[in-house]
PDB file of C-alpha atoms in Angstrom:
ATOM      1  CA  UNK A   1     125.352 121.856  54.626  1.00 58.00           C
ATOM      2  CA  UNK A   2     125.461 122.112  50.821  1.00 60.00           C
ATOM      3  CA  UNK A   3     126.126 125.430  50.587  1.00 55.00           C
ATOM      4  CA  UNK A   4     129.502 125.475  52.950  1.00 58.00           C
ATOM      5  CA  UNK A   5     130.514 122.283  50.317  1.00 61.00           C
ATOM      6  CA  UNK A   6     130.039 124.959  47.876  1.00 67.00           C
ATOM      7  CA  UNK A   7     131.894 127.620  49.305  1.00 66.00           C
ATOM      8  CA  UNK A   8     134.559 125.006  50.176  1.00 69.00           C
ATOM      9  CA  UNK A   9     135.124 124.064  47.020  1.00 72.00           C
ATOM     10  CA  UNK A  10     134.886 127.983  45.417  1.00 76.00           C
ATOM     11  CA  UNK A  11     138.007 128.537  47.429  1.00 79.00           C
ATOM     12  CA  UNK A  12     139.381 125.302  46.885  1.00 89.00           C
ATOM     13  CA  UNK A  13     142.507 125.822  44.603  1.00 91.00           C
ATOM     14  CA  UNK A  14     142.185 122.759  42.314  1.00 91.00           C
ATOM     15  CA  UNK A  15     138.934 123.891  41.412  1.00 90.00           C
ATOM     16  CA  UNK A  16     140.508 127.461  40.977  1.00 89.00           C
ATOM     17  CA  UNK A  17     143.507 125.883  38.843  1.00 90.00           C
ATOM     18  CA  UNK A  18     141.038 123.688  37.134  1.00 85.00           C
ATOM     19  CA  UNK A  19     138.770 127.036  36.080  1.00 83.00           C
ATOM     20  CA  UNK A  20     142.206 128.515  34.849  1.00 79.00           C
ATOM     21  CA  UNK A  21     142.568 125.826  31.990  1.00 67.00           C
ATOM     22  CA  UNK A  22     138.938 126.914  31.314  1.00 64.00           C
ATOM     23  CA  UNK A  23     140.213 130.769  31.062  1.00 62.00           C
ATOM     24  CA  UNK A  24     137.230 131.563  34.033  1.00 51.00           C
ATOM     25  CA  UNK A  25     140.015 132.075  36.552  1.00 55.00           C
ATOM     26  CA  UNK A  26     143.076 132.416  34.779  1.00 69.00           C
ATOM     27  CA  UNK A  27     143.619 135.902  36.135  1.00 77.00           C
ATOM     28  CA  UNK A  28     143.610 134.542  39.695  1.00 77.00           C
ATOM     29  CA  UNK A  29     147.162 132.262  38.369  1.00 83.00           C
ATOM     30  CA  UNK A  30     148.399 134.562  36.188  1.00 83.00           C
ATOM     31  CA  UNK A  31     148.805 137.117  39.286  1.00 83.00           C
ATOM     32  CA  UNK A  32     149.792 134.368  41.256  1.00 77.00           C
ATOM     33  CA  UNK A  33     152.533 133.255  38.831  1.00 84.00           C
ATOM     34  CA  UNK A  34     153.505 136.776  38.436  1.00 84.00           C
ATOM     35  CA  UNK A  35     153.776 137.375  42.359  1.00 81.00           C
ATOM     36  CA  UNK A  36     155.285 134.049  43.159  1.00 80.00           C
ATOM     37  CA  UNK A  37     157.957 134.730  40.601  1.00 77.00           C
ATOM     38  CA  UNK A  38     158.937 138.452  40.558  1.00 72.00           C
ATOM     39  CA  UNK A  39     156.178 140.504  43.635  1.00 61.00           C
ATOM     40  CA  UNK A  40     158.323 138.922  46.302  1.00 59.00           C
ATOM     41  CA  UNK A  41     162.147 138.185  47.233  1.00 59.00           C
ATOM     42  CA  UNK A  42     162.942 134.852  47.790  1.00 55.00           C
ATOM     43  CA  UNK A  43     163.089 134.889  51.564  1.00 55.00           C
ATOM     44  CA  UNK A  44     159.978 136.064  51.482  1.00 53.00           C
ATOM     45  CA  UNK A  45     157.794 133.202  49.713  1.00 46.00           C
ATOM     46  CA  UNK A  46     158.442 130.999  52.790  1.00 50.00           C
ATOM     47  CA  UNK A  47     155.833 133.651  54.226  1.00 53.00           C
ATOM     48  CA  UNK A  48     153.450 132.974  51.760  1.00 61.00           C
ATOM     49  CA  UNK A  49     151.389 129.318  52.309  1.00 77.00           C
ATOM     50  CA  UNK A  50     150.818 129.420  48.262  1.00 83.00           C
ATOM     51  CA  UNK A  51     155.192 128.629  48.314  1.00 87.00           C
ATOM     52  CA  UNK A  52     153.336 125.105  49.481  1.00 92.00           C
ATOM     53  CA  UNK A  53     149.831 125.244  48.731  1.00 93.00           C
ATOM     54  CA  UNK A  54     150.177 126.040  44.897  1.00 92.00           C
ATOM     55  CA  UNK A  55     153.105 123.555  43.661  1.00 94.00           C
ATOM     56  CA  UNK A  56     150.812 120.856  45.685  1.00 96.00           C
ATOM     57  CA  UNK A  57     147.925 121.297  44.200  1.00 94.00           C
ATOM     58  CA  UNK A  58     149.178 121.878  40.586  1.00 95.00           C
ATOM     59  CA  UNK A  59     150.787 118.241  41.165  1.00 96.00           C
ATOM     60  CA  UNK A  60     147.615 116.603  42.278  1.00 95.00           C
ATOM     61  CA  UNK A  61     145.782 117.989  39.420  1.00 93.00           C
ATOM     62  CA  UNK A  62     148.215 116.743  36.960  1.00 95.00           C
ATOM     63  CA  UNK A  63     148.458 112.659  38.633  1.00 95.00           C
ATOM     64  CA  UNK A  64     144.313 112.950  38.362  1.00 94.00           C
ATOM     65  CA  UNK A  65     143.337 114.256  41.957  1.00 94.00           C
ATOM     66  CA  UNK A  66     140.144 115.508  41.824  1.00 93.00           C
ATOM     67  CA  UNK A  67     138.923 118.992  43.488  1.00 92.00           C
ATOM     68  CA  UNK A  68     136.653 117.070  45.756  1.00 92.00           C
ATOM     69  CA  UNK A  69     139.717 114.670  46.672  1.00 94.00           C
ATOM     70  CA  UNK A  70     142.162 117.000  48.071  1.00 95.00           C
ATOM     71  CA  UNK A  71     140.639 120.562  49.346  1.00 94.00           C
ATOM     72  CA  UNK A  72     143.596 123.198  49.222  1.00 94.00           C
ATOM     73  CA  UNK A  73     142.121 126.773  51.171  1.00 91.00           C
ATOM     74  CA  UNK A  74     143.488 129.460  48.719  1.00 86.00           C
ATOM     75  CA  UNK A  75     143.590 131.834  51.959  1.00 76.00           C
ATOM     76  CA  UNK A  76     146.585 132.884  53.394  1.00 57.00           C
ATOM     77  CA  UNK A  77     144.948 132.551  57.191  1.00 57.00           C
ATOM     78  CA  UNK A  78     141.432 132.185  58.592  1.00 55.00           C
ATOM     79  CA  UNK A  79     140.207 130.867  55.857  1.00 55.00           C
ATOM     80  CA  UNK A  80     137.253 128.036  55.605  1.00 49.00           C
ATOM     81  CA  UNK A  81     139.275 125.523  57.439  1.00 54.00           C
ATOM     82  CA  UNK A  82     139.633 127.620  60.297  1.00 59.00           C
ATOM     83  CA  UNK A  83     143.469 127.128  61.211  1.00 71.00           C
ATOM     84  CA  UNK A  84     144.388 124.201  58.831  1.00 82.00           C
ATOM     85  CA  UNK A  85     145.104 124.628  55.258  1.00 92.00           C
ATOM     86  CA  UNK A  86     142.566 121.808  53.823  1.00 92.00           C
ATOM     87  CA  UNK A  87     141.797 118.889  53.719  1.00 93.00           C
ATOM     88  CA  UNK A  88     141.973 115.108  52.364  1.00 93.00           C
ATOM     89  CA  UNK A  89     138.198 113.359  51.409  1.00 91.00           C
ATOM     90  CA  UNK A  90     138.561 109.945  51.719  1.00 88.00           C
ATOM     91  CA  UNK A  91     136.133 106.939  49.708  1.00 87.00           C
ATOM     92  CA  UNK A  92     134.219 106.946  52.345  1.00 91.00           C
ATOM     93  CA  UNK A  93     133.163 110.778  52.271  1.00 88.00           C
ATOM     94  CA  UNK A  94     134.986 111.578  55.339  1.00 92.00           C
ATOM     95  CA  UNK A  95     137.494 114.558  55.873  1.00 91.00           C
ATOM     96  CA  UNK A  96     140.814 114.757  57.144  1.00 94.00           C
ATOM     97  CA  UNK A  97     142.287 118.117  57.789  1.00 93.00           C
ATOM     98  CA  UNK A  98     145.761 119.216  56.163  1.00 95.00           C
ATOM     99  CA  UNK A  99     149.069 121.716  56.806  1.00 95.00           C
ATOM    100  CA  UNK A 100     150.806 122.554  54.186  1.00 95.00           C
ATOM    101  CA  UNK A 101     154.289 124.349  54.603  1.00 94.00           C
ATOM    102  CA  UNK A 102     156.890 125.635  52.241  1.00 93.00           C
ATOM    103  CA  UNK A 103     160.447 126.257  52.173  1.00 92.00           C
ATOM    104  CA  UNK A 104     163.488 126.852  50.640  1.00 90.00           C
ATOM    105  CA  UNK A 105     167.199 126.202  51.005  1.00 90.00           C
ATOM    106  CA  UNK A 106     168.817 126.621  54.007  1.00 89.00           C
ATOM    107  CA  UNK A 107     171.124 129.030  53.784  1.00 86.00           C
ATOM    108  CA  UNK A 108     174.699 127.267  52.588  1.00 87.00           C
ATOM    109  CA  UNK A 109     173.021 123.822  52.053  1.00 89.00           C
ATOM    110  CA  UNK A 110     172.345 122.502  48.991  1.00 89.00           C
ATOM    111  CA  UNK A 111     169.946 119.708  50.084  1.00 92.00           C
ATOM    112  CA  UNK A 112     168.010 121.031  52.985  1.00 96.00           C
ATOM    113  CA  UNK A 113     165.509 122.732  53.681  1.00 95.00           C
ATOM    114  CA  UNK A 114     164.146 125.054  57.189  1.00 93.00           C
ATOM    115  CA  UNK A 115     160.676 124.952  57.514  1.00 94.00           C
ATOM    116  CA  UNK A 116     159.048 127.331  60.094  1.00 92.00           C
ATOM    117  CA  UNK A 117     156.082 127.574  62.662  1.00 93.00           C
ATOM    118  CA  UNK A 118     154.769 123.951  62.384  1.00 95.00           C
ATOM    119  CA  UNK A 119     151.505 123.927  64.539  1.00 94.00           C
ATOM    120  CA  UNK A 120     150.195 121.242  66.672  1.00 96.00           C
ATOM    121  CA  UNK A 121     148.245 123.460  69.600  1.00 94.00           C
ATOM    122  CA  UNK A 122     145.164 124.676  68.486  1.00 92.00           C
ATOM    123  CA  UNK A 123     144.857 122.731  65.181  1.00 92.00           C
ATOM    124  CA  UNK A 124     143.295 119.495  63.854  1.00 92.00           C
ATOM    125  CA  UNK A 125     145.185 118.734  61.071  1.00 95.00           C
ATOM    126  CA  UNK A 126     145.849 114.845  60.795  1.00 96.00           C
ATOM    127  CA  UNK A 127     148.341 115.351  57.725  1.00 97.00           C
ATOM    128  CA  UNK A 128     151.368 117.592  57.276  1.00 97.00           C
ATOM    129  CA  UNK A 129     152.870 118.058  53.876  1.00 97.00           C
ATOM    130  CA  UNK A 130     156.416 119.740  53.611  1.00 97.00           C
ATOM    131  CA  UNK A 131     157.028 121.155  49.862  1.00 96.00           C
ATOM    132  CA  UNK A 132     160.916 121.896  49.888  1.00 95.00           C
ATOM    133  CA  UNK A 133     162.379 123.861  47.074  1.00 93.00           C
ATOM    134  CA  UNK A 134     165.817 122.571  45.819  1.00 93.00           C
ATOM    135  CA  UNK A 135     165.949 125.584  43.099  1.00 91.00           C
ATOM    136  CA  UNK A 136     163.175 128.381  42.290  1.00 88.00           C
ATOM    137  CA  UNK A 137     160.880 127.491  39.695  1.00 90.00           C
ATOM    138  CA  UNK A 138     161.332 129.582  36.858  1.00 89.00           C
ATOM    139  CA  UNK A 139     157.128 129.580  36.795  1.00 91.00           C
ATOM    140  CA  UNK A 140     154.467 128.514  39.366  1.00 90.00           C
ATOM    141  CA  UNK A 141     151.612 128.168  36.188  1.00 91.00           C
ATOM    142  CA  UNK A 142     151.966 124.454  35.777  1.00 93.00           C
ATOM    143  CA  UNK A 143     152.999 120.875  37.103  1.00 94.00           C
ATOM    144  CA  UNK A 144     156.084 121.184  34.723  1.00 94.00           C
ATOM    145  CA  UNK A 145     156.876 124.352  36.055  1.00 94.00           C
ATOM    146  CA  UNK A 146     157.633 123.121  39.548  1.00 95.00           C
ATOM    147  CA  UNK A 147     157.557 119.633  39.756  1.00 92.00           C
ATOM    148  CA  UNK A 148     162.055 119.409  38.741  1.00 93.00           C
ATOM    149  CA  UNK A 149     162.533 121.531  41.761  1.00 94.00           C
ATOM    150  CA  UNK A 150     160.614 120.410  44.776  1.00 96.00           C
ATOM    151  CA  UNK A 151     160.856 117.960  46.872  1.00 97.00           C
ATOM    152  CA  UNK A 152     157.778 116.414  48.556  1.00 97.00           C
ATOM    153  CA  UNK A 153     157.606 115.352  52.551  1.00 97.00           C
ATOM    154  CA  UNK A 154     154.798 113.664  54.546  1.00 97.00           C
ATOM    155  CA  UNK A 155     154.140 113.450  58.000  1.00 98.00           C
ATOM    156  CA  UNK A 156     151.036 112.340  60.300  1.00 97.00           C
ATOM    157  CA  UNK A 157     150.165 113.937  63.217  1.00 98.00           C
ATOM    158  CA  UNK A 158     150.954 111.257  65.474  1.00 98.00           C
ATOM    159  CA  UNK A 159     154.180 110.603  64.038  1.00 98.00           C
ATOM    160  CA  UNK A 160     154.701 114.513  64.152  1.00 98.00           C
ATOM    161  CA  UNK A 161     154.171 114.489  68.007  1.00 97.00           C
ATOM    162  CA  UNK A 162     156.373 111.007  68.265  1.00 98.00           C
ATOM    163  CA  UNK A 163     159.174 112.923  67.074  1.00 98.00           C
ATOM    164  CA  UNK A 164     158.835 115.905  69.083  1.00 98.00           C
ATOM    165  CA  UNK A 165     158.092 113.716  72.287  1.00 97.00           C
ATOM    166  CA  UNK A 166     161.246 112.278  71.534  1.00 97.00           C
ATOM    167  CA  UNK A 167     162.929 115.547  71.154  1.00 97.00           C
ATOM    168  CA  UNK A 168     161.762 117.114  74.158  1.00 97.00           C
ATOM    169  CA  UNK A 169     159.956 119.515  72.418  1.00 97.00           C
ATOM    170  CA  UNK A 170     156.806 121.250  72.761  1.00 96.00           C
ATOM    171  CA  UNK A 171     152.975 120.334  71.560  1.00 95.00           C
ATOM    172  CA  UNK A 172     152.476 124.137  72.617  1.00 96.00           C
ATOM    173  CA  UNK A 173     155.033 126.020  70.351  1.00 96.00           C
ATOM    174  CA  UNK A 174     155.033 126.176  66.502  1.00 95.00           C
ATOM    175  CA  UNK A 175     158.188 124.216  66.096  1.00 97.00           C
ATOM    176  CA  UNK A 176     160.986 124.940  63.393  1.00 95.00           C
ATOM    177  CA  UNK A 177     162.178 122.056  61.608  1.00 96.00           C
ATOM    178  CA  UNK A 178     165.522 121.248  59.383  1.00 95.00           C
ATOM    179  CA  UNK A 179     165.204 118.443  57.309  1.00 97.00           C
ATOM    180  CA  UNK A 180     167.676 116.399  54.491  1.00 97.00           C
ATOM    181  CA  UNK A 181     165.682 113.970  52.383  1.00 96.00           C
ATOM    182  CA  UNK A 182     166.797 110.516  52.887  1.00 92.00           C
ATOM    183  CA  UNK A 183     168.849 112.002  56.273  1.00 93.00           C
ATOM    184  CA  UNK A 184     167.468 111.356  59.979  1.00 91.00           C
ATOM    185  CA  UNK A 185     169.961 114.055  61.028  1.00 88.00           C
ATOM    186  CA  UNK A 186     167.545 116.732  62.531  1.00 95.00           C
ATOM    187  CA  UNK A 187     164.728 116.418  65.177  1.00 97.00           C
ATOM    188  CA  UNK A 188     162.008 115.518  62.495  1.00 98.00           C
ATOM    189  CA  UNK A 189     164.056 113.986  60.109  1.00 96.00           C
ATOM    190  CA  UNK A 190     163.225 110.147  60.699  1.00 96.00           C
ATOM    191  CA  UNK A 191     159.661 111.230  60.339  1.00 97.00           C
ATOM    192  CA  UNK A 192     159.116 112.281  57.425  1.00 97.00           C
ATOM    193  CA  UNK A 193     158.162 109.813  54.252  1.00 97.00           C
ATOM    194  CA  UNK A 194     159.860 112.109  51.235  1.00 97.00           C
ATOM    195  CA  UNK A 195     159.878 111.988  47.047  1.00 96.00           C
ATOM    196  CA  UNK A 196     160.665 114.482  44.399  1.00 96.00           C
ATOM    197  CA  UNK A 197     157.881 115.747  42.935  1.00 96.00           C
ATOM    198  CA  UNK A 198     158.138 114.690  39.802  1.00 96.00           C
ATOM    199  CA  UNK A 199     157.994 111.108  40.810  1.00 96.00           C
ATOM    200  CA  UNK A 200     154.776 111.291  42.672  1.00 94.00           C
ATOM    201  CA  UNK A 201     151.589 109.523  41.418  1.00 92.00           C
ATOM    202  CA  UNK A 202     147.907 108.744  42.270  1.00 86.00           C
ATOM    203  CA  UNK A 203     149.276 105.598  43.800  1.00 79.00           C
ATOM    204  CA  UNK A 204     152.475 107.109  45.951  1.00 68.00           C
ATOM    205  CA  UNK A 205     151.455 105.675  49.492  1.00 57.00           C
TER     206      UNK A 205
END
């Protein structure tokens, strides 16, 4: 009851990021920043969710999300939300569970982006946000520090397992996926709703 809301929301990252601006937690971003930016090679922050889960929630902070809008796990795995990374509250007080993946260029392209081990079996998340990254932030502190760079796709679930119905591929398998904004090219390409960053507000449908 009231106290797994409160543990939910303890780990919840807006409310961490929120603290920060308060100084109560800004050790927890500073050593995030740090990592993100110089504790791990570039091929490696695909590995880590906060490559998605930190440039999304600094963004919804900054268009006036509130922490008890949009629940971001700050977990790597098994957190809270079991196997999903979140989750969206609507106005009527009911939750809606989120995956949140990161990624950057694929190698040679200068446009788009591989994202890896996209879940279906074994989850219940109903929306899937894809955070591409067109060039590496030079911090991961703020909104203005990543919102030039990144690239922002949506996809619901049942338009997730359209797409791989119509590709003949598996519910049962995390799937890889290739994707171009504005390009229906790949297997999930058609799918997925996409805007930079910088250009998303409160009101982006």
């Amino acid at each position: 009851g009231a106290a797994f809301a409160e543990a939910l929301q303890a780990t919840n990252i807006l409310n961490l990021l929120a603290n920060a601006a308060s100084d109560s937690e800004s050790g927890w971003l500073r050593r995030w920043d740090k990592k993100m930016r110089k504790g791990l090679p570039i091929h490696s922050r695909d590995c880590m969710d906060m490559a998605g889960k930190l440039p999304l929630a600094l963004k919804a902070l900054d268009v006036g999300i509130s922490p008890q809008e949009l629940l971001v796990d700050c977990a790597q795995a098994g957190g809270l939300h079991g196997r999903g990374d979140g989750s969206l509250v609507g106005s009527d007080g009911r939750a809606e569970g989120i995956e949140i993946k990161g990624a950057g260029l694929k190698s040679g392209k200068k446009h788009t982006f591989a994202f890896k081990g996209i879940r279906v079996r074994g989850t219940n998340w109903k929306h899937l946000f894809l955070l591409g990254r067109q060039r590496e932030p030079e911090g991961w502190s703020s909104a203005r520090d990543v919102d030039g760079c990144i690239w922002l796709g949506y996809v619901g679930r049942d338009r997730y397992k359209q797409a791989l119905r119509e590709a003949e591929r598996s519910t049962r398998v995390p799937q890889d996926a290739t994707v171009t904004p504005g390009s229906s090219g790949s297997w999930l390409g058609s799918a997925v709703e996409w805007v930079r960053l910088r250009d998303l507000t409160r009101a982006t449908p």
